[in-house]
Coordinates of C-alpha atoms in Angstrom, one line a residue:
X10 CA 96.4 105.4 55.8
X11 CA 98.8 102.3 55.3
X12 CA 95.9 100.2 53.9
X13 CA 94.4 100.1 50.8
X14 CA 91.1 102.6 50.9
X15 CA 87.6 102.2 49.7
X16 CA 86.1 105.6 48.9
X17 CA 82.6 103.8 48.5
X18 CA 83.0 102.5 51.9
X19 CA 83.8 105.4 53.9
X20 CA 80.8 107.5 52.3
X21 CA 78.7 104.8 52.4
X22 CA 79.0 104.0 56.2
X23 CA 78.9 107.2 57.5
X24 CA 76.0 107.7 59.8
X25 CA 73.6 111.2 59.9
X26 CA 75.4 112.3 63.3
X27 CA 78.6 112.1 61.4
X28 CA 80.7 115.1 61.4
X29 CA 83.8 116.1 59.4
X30 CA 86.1 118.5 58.2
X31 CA 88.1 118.0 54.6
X32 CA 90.1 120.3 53.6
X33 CA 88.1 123.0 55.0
X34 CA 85.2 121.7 53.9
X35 CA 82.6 120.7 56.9
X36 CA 80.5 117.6 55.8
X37 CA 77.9 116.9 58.2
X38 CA 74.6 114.6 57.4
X39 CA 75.8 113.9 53.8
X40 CA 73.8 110.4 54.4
X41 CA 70.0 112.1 55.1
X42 CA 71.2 114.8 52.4
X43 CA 72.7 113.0 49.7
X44 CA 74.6 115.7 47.5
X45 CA 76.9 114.4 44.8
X46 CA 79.4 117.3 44.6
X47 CA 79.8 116.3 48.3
X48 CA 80.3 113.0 47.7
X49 CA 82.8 113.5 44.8
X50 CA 84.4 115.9 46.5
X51 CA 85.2 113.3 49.6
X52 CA 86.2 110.5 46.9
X53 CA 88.5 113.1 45.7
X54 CA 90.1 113.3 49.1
X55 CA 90.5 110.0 49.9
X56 CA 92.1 109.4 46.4
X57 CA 94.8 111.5 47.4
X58 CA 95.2 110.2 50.9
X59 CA 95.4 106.7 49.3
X60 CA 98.0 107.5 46.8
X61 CA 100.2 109.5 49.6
X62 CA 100.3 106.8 51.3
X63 CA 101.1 104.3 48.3
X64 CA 104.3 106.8 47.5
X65 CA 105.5 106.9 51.3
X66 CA 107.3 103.3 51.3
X67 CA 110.0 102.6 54.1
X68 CA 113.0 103.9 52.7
X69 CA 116.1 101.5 52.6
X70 CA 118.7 103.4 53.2
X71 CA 122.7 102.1 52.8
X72 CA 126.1 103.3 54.0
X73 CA 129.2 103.0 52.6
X74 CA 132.3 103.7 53.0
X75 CA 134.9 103.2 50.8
X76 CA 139.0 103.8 51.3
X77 CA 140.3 104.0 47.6
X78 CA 143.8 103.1 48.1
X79 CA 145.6 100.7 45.3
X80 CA 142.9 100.3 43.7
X81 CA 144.2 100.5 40.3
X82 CA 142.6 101.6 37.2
X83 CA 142.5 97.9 35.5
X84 CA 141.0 96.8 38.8
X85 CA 138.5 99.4 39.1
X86 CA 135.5 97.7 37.0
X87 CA 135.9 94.6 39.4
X88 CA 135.2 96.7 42.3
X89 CA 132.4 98.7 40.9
X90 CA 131.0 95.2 39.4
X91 CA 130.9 93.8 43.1
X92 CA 129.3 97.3 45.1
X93 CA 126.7 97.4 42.1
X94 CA 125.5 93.6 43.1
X95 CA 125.8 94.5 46.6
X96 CA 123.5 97.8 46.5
X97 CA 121.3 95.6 43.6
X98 CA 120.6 93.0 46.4
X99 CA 120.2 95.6 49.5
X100 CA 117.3 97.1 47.8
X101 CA 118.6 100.4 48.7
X102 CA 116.6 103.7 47.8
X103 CA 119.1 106.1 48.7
X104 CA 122.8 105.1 49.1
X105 CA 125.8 106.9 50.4
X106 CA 129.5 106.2 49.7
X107 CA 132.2 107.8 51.5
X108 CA 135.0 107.9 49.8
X109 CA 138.2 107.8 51.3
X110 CA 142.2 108.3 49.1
X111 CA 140.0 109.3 46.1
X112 CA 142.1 109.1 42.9
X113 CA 142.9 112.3 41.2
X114 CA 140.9 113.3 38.1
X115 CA 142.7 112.7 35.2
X116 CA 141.4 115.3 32.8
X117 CA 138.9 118.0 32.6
X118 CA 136.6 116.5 30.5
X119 CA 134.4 114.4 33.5
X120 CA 134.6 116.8 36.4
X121 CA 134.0 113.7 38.8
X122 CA 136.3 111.1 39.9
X123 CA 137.1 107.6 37.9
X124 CA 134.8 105.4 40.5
X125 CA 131.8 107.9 40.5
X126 CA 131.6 108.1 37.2
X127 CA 131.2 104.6 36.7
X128 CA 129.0 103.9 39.7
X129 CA 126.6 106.4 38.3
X130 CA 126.6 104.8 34.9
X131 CA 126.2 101.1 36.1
X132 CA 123.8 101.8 38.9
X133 CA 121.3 103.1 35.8
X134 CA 118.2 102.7 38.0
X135 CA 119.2 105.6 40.6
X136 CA 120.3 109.4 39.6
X137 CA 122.5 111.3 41.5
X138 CA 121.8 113.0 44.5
X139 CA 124.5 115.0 45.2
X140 CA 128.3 114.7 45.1
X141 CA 130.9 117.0 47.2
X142 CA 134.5 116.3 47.9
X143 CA 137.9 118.2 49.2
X144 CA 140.7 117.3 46.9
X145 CA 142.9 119.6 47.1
X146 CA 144.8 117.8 50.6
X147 CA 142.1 115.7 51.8
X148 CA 140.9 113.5 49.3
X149 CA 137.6 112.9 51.0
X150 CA 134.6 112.9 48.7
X151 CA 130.9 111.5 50.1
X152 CA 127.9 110.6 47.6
X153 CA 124.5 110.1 47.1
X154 CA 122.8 108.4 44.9
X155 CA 118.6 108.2 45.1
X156 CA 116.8 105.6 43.7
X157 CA 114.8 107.6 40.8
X158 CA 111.2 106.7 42.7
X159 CA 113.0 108.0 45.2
X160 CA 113.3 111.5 43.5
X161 CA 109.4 112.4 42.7
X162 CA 109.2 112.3 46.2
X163 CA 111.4 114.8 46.6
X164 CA 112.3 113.3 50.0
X165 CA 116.2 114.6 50.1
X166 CA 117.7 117.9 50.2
X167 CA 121.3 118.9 50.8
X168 CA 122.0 121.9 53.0
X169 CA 123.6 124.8 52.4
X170 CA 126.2 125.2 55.7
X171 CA 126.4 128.7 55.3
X172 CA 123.0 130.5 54.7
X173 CA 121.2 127.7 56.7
X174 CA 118.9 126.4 53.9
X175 CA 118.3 123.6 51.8
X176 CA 119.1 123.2 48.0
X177 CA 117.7 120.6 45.4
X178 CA 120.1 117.7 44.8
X179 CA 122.0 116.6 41.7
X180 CA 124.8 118.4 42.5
X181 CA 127.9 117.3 40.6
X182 CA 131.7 117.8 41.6
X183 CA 130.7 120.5 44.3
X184 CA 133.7 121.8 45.5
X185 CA 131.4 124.7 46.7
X186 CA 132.1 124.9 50.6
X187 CA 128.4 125.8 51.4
X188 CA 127.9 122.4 51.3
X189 CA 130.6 120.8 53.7
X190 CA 132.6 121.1 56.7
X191 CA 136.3 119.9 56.3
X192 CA 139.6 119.8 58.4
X193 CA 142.3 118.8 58.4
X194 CA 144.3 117.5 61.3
X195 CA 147.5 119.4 63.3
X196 CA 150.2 118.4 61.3
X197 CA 151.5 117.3 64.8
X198 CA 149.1 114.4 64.9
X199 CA 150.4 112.8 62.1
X200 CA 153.5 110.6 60.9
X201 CA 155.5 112.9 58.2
X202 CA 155.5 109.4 55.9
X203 CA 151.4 110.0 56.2
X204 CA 150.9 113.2 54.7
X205 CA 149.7 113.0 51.4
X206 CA 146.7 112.5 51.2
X207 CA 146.2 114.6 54.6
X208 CA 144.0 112.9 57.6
X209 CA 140.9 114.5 57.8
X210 CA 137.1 114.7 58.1
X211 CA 134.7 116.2 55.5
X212 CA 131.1 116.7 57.2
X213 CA 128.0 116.9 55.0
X214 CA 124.0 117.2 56.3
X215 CA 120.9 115.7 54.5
X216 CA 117.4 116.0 54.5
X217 CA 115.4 113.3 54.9
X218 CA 111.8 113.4 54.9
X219 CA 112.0 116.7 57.2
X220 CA 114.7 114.7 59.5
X221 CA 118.2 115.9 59.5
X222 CA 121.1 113.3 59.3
X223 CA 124.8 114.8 59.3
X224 CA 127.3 111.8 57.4
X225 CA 131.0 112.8 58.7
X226 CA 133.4 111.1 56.2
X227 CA 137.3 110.3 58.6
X228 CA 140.0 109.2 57.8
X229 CA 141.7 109.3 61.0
X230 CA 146.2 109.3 61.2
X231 CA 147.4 105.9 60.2
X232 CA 149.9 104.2 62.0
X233 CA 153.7 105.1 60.3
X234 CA 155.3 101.8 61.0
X235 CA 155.2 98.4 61.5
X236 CA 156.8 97.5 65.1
X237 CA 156.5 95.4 67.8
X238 CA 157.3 98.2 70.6
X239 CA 154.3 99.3 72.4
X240 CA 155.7 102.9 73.4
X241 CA 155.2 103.5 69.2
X242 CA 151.6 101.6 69.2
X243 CA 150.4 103.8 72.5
X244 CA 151.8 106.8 70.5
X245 CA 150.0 106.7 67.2
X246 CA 146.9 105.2 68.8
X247 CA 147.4 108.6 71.1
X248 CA 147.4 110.7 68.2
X249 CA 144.1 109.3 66.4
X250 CA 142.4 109.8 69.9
X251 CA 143.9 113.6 70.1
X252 CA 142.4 113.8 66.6
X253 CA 139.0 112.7 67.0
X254 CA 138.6 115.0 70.0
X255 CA 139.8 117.9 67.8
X256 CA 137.3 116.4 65.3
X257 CA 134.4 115.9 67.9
X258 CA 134.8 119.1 69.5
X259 CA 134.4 121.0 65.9
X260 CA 131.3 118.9 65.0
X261 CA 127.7 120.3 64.8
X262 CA 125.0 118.6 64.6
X263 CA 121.7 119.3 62.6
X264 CA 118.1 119.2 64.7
X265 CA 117.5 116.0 66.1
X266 CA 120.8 114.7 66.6
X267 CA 121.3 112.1 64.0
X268 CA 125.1 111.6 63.0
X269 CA 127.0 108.9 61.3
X270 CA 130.7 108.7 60.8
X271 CA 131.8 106.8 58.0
X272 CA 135.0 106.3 56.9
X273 CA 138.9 104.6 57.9
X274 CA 139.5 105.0 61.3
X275 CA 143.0 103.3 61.6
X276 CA 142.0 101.2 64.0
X277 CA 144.6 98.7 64.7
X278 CA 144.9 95.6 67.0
X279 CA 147.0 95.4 70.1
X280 CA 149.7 93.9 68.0
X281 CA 151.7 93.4 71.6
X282 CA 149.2 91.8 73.6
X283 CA 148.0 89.4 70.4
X284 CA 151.4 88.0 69.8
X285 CA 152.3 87.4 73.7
X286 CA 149.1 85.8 74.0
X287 CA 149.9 83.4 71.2
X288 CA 153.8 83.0 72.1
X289 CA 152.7 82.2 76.1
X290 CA 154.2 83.8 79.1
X291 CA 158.2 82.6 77.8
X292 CA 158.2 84.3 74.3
X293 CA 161.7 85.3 73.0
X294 CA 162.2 88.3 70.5
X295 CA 165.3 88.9 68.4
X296 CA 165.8 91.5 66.3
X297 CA 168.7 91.6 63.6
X298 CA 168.6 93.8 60.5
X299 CA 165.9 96.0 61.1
X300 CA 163.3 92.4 61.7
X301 CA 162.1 91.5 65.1
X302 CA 161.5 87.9 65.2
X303 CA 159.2 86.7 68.4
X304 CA 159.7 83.3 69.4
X305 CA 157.7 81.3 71.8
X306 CA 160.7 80.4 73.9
X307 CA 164.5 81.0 73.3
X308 CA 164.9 77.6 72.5
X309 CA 162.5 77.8 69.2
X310 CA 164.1 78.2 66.2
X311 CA 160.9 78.9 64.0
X312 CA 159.1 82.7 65.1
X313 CA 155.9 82.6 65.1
X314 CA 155.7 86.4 63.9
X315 CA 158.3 88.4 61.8
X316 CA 157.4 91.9 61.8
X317 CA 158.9 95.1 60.4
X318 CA 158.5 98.0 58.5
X319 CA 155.8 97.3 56.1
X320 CA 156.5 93.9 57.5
X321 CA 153.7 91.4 59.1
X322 CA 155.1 87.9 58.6
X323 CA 152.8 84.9 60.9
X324 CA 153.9 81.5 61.3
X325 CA 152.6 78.3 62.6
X326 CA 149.8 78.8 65.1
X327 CA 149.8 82.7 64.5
X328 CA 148.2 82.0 61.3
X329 CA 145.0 80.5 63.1
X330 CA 144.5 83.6 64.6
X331 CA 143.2 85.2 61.2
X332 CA 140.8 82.8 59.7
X333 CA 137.7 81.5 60.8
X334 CA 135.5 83.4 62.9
X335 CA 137.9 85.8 64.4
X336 CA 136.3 85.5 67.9
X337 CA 139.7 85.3 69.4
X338 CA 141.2 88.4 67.5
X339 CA 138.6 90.4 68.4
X340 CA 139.4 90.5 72.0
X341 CA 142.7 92.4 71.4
X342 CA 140.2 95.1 68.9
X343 CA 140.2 97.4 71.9
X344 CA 141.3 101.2 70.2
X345 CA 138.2 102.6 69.1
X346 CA 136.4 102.1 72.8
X347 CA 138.7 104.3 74.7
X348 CA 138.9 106.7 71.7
X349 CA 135.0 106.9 70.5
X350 CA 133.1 105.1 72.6
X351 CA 134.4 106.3 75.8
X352 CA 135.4 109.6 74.8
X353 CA 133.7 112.1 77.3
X354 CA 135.0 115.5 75.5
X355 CA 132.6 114.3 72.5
X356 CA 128.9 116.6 72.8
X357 CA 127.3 113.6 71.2
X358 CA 127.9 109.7 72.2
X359 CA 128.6 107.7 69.5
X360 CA 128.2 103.1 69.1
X361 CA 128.6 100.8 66.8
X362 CA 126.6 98.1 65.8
X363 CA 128.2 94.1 66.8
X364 CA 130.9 93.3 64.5
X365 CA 130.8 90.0 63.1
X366 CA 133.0 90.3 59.9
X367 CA 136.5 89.4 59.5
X368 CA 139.0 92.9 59.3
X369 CA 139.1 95.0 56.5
X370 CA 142.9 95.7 56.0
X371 CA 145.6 94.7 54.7
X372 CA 144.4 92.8 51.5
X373 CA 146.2 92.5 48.7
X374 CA 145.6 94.7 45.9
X375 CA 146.2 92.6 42.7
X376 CA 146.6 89.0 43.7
X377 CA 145.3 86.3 45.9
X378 CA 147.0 85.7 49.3
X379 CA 147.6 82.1 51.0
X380 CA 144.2 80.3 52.4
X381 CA 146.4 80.7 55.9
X382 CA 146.2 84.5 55.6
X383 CA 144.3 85.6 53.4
X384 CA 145.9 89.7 54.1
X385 CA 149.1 91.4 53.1
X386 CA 152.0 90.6 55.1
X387 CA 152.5 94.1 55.4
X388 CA 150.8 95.4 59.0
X389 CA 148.8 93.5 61.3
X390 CA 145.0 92.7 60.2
X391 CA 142.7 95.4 61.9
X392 CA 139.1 96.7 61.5
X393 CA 140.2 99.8 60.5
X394 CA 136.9 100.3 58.1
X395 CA 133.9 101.0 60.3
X396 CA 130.5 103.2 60.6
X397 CA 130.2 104.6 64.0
X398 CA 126.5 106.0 64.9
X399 CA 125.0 108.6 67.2
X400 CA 122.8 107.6 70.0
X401 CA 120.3 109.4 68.3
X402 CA 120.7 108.0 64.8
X403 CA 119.8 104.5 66.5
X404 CA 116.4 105.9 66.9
X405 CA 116.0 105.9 63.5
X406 CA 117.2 102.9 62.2
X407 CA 114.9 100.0 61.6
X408 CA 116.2 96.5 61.2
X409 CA 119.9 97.5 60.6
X410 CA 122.7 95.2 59.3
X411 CA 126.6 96.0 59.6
X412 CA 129.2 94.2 57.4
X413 CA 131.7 94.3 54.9
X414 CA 131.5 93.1 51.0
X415 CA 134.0 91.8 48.6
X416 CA 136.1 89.6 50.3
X417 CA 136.5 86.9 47.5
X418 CA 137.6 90.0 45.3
X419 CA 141.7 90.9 45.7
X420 CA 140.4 94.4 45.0
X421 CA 142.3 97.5 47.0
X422 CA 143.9 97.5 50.4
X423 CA 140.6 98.3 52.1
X424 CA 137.4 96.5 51.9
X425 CA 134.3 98.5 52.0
X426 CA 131.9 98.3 54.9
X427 CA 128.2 98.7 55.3
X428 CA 125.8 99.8 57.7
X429 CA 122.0 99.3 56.1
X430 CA 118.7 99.8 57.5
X431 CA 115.0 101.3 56.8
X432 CA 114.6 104.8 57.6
X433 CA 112.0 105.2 60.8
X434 CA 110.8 108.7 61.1
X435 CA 111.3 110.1 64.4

């Protein structure tokens, strides 16, 4: 019953040829027989119905996910003071962050990480749901906070991989592998120089209100260099496609489909194709000391692009390219179609939602870049932060919004990305 009840009412309007069963109970003529234990009894009932439904609000339910990397310790309470007005304003009852390059712990005496810690004692108004992570190579860690209204509900449970069951939450630290899937990927797949911490995926599955929903936390093989040679682009963006199909084909799913993968999929832009669409048709590239300089005709003597390693250097009318609206830099964002959304090995088809936010790497970790570009000059700006969902999880998703959060903060290399909706039950 989604509207408020009137137990008078109901009794009151029931007619002699009215017949009914509560709770086992059959109720027929109460009208031409009034009986008061009858009626109290059916009060009683509708009490209850009325307050079930009162408890069962729409959860609001928020994504995260969150890659870790340079964010330093004296930054750290900036970035926890911008996610806690974000998931404040959301009206969020149960939030997940996957965490991506989570710092090590420092001592024994908190058994979490730095950022969790924190989050769980600034965000006083939810308790923790449950908290696993692989840090021994991975450094992939995914949370769950629940709004404490939330909790007397009891409307999330955390399963147990290996028996097949489902445990109460408030898990801390888990490093128990009952709860969680992890890989890593063939050391083949990845640049030597990108090792630690190892590429990966750490899968975990949640009950919600009955209705399973599996949240795979990726971090797929970044790219090792900086080049403008698109036999090296082809090759790394080849190896995060070989990975998420050794991902994909190890993936299960929990009863009814639902999937999300959160986390930093390395997506970078056609770095080739952007810079001889800006230079034109007659672009010149010289290379000298280790920097290739792209020119848009040999007779220029100002590049428009300097890149190398760890290198990303625009000038002139490269630099329009990255402000604004990014319609136009979105057209060369092409990697993660052929190797999600097209990949036909995958047992479950996954989307994403429009993306209408600016890319999430590389930003400057401890200082404010130039209005002009506002990223690191040390790669090529990319969405490489991104929630990809199943086409079941769609079903479930009411009213969703996709973006990313803390862009006026010089906070990290990354900047976290949300996916937020209310929870439809399917």
């Amino acid at each position: 019953m989604g509207a408020d009840v009137n137990e008078e009412e109901i009794v009151d309007t029931m007619s002699p040829s009215d017949s009914l069963n509560v709770w086992g109970l059959p109720i027929c003529n109460i009208i031409s027989k009034p009986n008061s234990k009858l009626r109290n009894r059916i009060k009683s009932v509708v009490r209850r119905l009325s307050s079930t439904s009162q408890k069962l609000q729409p959860t609001e339910m928020l994504f995260l996910t969150c890659n870790m990397a340079q964010v330093e310790a004296e930054c750290l309470s900036l970035w926890i003071s911008v996610v806690k007005a974000f998931v404040k304003q959301s009206n969020a009852n149960i939030v997940f962050f996957s965490f991506q390059c989570l710092a090590p712990i420092p001592d024994d005496i908190d058994p979490n990480p730095p950022v969790v810690s924190l989050l769980l004692k600034h965000l006083s108004s939810f308790v923790l749901g449950g908290f696993v992570w692989e840090k021994e190579s991975l450094c992939l860690g995914t949370l769950c906070l629940v709004k404490q209204t939330v909790v007397k509900q009891k409307v999330v449970e955390l399963w147990d991989f290996k028996n097949e069951s489902t445990h109460d939450l408030k898990l801390r630290a888990s490093e128990d592998k009952r709860f969680f899937v992890h890989h890593s990927f063939p050391r083949a797949l990845v640049d030597p120089s990108q090792m630690s911490p190892r590429p990966g995926y750490l899968q975990t599955r949640w009950i919600i209100r009955g209705q399973s929903i599996d949240v795979v936390n990726v971090r797929l093989p970044p790219n090792g260099a900086c080049r403008f040679d698109p036999q090296v682009e082809s090759a790394y963006a080849l190896n995060r496609r070989k990975a998420f199909q050794y991902m994909s084909e190890r993936l299960t799913c929990g009863r009814g489909g639902v999937m999300l993968l959160c986390g930093d999929f390395n997506f970078r832009i056609d770095t080739n194709s952007l810079v001889k669409a800006v230079c034109g048709a007659d672009f010149h590239v010289q290379t000298a000391a280790g920097v290739t300089q792209v020119f848009e005709s040999p007779t220029r003597t100002v590049p428009v692009v300097s890149i190398a390693n760890e290198m990303f250097q625009t000038h002139g009318k490269m630099n329009g390219m990255f402000t604004g609206l990014f319609l136009e830099l979105r057209k060369f964002d092409t990697e993660h179609t052929a190797v999600i959304c097209d990949d036909s090995a995958s047992l479950m088809q996954f989307n994403e939602l429009p993306v209408t936010f600016p890319p999430t790497y590389p930003f400057p970790s401890t200082q404010v870049a130039s209005n002009h570009f506002p990223y690191a000059p040390i790669s090529c700006p990319s969405w490489c932060d991104r929630i990809f969902v199943s086409t079941k999880a769609e079903d479930v998703m009411g009213q969703p919004s996709y973006g990313v959060i803390g862009l006026d903060f010089a906070v990290g290399l990354h900047k976290p990305v949300y996916l937020k909706f209310t929870y439809r039950s399917v």
